[in-house]
Structure formats: structure tokens, C-alpha cells
Coordinates of C-alpha atoms in Angstrom, one line a residue:
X541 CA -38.3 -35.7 -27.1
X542 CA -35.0 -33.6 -26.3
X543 CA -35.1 -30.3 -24.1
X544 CA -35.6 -27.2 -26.4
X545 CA -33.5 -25.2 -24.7
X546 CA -29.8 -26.3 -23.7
X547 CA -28.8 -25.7 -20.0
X548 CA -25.7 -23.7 -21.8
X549 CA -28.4 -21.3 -23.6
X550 CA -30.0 -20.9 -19.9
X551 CA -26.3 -20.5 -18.1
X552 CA -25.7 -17.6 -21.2
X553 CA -28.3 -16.1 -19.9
X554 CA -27.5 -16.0 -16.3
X555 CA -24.0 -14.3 -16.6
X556 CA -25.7 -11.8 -18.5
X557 CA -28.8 -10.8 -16.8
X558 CA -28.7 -7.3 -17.2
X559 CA -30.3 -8.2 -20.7
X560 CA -33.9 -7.9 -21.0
X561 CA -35.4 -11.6 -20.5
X562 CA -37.3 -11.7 -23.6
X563 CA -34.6 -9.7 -26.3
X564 CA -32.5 -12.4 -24.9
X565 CA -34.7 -15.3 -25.5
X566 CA -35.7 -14.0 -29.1
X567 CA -32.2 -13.2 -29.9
X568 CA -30.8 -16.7 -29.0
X569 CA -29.7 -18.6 -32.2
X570 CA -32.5 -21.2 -33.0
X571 CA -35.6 -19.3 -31.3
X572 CA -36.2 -17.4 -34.5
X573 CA -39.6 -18.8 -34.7
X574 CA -41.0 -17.2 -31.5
X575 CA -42.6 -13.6 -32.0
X576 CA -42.3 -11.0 -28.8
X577 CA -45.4 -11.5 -26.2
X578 CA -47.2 -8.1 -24.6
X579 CA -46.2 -8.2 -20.9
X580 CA -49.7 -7.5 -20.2
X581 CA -50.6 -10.4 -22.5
X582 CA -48.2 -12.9 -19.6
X583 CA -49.1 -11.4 -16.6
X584 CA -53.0 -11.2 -17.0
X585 CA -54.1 -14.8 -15.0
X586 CA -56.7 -15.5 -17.5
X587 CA -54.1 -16.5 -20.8
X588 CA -52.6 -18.6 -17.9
X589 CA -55.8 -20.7 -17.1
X590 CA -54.8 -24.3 -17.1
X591 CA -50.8 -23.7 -17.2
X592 CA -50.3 -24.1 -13.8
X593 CA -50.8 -28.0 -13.7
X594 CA -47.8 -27.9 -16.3
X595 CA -45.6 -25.5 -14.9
X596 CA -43.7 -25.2 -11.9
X597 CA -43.1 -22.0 -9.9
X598 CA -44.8 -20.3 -12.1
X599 CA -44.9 -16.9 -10.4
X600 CA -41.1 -16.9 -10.3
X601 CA -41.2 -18.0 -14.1
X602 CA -43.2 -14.8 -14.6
X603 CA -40.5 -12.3 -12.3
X604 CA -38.3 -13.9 -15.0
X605 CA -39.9 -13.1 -18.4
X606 CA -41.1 -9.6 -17.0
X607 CA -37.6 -9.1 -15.0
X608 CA -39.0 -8.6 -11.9
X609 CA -37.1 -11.9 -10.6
X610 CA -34.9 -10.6 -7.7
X611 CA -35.2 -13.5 -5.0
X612 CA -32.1 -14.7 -3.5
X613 CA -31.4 -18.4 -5.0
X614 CA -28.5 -20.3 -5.4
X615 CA -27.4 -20.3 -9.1
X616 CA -28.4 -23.8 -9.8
X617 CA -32.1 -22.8 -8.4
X618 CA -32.1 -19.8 -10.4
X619 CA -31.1 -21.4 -13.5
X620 CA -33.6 -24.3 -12.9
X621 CA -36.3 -21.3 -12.7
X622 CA -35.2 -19.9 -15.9
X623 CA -35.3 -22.9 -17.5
X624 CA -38.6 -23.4 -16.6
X625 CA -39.5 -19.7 -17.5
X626 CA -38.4 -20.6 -21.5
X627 CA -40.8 -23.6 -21.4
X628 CA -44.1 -21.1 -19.8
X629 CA -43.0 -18.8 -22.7
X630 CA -43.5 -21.7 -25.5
X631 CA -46.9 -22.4 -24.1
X632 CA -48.4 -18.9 -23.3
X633 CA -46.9 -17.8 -27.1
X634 CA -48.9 -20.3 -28.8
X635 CA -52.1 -18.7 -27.1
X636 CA -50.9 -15.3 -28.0
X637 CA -50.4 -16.1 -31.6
X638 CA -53.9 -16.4 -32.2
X639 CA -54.7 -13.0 -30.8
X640 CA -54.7 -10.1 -33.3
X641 CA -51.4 -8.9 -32.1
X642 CA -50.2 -11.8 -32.0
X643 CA -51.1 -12.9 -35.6
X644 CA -50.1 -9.3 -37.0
X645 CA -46.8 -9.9 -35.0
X646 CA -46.6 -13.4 -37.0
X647 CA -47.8 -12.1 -40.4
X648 CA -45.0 -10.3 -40.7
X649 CA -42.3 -12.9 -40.0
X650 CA -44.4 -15.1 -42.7
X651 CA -44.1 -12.1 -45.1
X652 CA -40.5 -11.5 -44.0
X653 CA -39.8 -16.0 -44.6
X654 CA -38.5 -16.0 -41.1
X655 CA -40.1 -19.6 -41.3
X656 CA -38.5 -20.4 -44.6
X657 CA -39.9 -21.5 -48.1
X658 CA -41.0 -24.4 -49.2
X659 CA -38.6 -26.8 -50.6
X660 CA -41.3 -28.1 -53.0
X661 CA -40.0 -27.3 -56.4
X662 CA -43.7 -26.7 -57.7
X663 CA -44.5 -24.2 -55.0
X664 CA -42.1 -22.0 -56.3
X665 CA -40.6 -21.2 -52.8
X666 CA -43.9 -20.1 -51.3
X667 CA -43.4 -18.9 -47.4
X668 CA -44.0 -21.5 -44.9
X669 CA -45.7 -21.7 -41.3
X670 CA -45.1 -23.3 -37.8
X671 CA -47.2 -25.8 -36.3
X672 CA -47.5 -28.5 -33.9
X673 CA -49.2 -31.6 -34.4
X674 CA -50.4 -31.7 -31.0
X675 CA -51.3 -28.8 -28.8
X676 CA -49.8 -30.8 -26.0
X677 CA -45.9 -30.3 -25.0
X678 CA -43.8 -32.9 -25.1
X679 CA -45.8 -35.0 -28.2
X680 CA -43.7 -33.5 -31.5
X681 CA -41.6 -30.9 -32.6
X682 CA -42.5 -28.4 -34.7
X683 CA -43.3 -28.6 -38.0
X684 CA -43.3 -26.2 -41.1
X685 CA -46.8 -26.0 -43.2
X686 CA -46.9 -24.9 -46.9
X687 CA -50.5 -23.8 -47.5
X688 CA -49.8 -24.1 -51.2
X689 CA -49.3 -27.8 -51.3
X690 CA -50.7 -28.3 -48.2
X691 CA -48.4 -30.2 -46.8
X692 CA -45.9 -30.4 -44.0
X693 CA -42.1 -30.2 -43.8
X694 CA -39.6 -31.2 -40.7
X695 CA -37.2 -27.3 -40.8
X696 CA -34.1 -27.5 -42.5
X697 CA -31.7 -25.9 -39.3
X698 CA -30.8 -28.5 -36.8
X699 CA -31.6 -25.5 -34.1
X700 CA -35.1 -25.5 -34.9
X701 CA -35.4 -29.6 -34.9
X702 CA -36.3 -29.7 -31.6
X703 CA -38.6 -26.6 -30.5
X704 CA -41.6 -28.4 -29.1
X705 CA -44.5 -28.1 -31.8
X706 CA -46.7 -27.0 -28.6
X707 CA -45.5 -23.6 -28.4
X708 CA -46.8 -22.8 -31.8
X709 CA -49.5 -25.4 -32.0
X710 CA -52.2 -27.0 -34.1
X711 CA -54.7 -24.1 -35.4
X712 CA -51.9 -21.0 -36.1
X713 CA -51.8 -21.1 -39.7
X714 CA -56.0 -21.9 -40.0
X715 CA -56.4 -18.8 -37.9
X716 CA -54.0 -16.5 -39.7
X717 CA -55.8 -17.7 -43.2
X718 CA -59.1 -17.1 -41.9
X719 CA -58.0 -13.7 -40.2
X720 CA -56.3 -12.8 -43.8
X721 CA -58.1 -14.7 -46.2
X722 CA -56.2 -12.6 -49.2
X723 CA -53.1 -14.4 -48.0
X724 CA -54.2 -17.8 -49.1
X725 CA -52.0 -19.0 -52.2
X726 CA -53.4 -20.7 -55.3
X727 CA -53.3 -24.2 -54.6
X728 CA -51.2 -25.9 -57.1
X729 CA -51.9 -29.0 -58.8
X730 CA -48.7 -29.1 -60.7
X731 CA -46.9 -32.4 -60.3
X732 CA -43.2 -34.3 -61.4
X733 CA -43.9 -36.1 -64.5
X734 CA -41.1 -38.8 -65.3
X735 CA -39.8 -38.8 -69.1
X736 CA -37.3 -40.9 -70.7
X737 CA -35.8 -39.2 -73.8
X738 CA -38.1 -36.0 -73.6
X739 CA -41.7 -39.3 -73.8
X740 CA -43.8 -39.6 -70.4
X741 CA -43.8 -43.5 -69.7
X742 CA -47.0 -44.6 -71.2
X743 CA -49.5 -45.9 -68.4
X744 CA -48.9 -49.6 -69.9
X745 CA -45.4 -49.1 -68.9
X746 CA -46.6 -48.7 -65.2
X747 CA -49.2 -51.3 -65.2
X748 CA -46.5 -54.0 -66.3
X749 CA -44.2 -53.0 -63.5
X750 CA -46.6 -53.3 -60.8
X751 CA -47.8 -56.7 -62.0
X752 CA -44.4 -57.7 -62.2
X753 CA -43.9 -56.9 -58.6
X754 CA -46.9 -58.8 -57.5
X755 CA -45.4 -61.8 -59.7
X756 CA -42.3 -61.8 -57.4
X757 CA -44.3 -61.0 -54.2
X758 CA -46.2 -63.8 -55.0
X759 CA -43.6 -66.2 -55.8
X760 CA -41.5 -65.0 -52.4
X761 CA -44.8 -65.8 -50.3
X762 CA -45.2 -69.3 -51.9
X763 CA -41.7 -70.2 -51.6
X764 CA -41.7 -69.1 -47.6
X765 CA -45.0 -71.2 -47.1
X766 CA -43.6 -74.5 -45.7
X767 CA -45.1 -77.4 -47.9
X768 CA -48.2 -79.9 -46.3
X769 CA -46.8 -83.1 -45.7
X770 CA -48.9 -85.9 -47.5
X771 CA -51.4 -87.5 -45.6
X772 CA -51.1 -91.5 -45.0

């Protein structure tokens, strides 16, 4: 899977670091997923348990989110660090998203559409949700869930294509549905009928075409079995 986060976004960063780390990050065109995390939330060990086998340096990473990063490194080190700093972010927000801040922080993109609507016509542009399929990085970008069809949809923007679906992983929108159960919409059951001339296509009509195509299937499977050669 490609690198979320473009060693040109990182090198932005860098020539302007008098920006707050994280209104930079959340500010950067195609991280308009990601909500703001509580510095408290980052720099208590215990929503770090387990990160450290995935992340590098990750003190530094820390100094960089909470700019309080002020060790004297080359530029390429430093960038390296930062780079490193956007991935800890991804993975320590999809542990703070299901955190009451966190999911109050979240509700309100999903009531702004931050994440977009659904381009199901039958859903009637109902808000959408991001999730991973696995809660491991590296595995699949991040999808976009409709809780009205229940289904899932890759995000329109190019930008968002390739956020790792880690950083927002696999139980976000189950917890934000059981934390505010009034949010859940009618399921629709609502489906594309095909007409022809204003008449739906009588069952018949379907049933004839699919044994037609198991005619042809058959016929294409006995004409590709080579024939038995008589026996003396």
C-alpha cells in the first residue's frame, strides 16, 4: 500500500514549523478525516501500550505532535522523524475515537458530512463513516460505511484513497451507534427495479435468460473437452 503522507506534505511542514504540529497536520489537504487528539490523550503511556513495537523513536514522534521537538538533527533526520510522527498520529487517533471525546469530536464531522454521503441513490445522500477493514496498518485503506445500506464505499477524492484504514479502524462507527443509538438511520429496503416501456420484466423473462446462459456455458465446456479416442 502507498505512504499516506507524501515526503513533500512532510518537507511543507518543515519550512514552516512555527505552525502548531497538529493545525498543520489537520489542515493539510486530504487529512480531512482525522479529528484533533487531547495532548493529554498522546502523551499518557497507557493509549500508547503496544505502539512501540510499530513505531520508531517514538519519544521524538511525541516532541513533534506536542511541539516540544527541539533536538539538533540534520534535516533529512528530522523530516524522517516527522514522518514517522504522522503515522503514531493515525494509530493513536483510531484509539481516541472511541473515547467519548473522541466520538463527540467525530459526531460532529458525521453531522457536518466531512465524510461525505452516500452515493447510493436509495439512501438519499445519508452521511457516511470511516473505517478500516483491518485494525492493523499497512492491510487497506480506508473505507467509507453507510449505516443505511449497510454497506461500504472506496472515497470519491484521490487524497483520501490512500489514508491507511488503521488509523480509523474496524469498530468506529459500531461504537458511535451504540454510544448514540438515536443516530441509527431507517434501514432501507428500497431497491432498482428494471422496466422496459414503464412494465417490470416478468420473472419468466429472467428465468429464460439465465437458462440461456447455462445453454451456452454448457455448449463452450463441451466443445473445449478434447474428444476420447475410440478404443481398439
Amino acid at each position: 500500500m502507498e505512504e499516506e503522507f507524501t515526503n513533500d506534505s512532510i518537507s511543507e511542514y518543515s519550512a514552516y514549523s512555527e505552525d502548531m504540529w497538529v493545525d498543520w497536520f489537520l489542515g493539510t489537504k486530504g487529512n480531512e478525516y482525522f479529528c484533533d487528539i487531547d495532548t493529554e490523550f498522546i502523551t499518557d503511556r497507557f493509549n500508547l501500550t503496544g505502539l512501540n513495537t510499530e513505531v520508531d523513536h517514538i519519544q521524538q514522534s511525541i516532541d513533534v505532535i506536542t511541539d516540544n521537538f527541539d533536538a539538533d538533527v540534520s534535516k533529512d533526520e528530522r523530516e524522517h522523524i516527522e514522518k514517522i510522527a504522522t503515522h503514531l498520529y493515525g494509530l493513536v487517533h483510531a484509539r481516541y475515537i472511541l473515547t467519548a471525546r473522541g466520538l463527540q469530536k467525530m459526531l460532529d464531522k458525521y453531522k457536518n458530512c466531512d465524510f461525505g454521503r452516500c452515493p447510493r441513490v436509495h439512501c438519499s445522500s445519508n452521511p457516511l463513516l470511516p473505517i478500516g477493514l483491518h485494525d492493523l496498518p499497512r492491510h487497506s485503506t480506508v473505507k467509507l460505511y453507510c449505516a443505511r445500506c449497510e454497506d461500504i464505499y472506496n472515497p470519491k477524492s484521490s487524497r483520501h484513497q490512500n489514508i491507511d484504514g488503521a488509523y480509523f479502524g474496524t469498530s468506529f462507527p459500531g461504537m458511535l451507534f451504540q454510544v448514540y443509538p438515536h443516530l441509527i438511520p431507517k434501514r432501507t429496503n428500497a431497491r432498482f427495479v428494471p422496466k422496459i416501456f414503464g412494465f417490470k420484466i416478468h420473472a419468466n423473462g429472467k428465468l429464460a435468460r439465465w437458462q440461456e446462459k447455462q445453454r451456452i456455458e454448457q455448449q463452450k465446456r463441451i466443445a473445449q473437452t478434447p474428444s476420447h479416442q475410440s478404443q481398439p
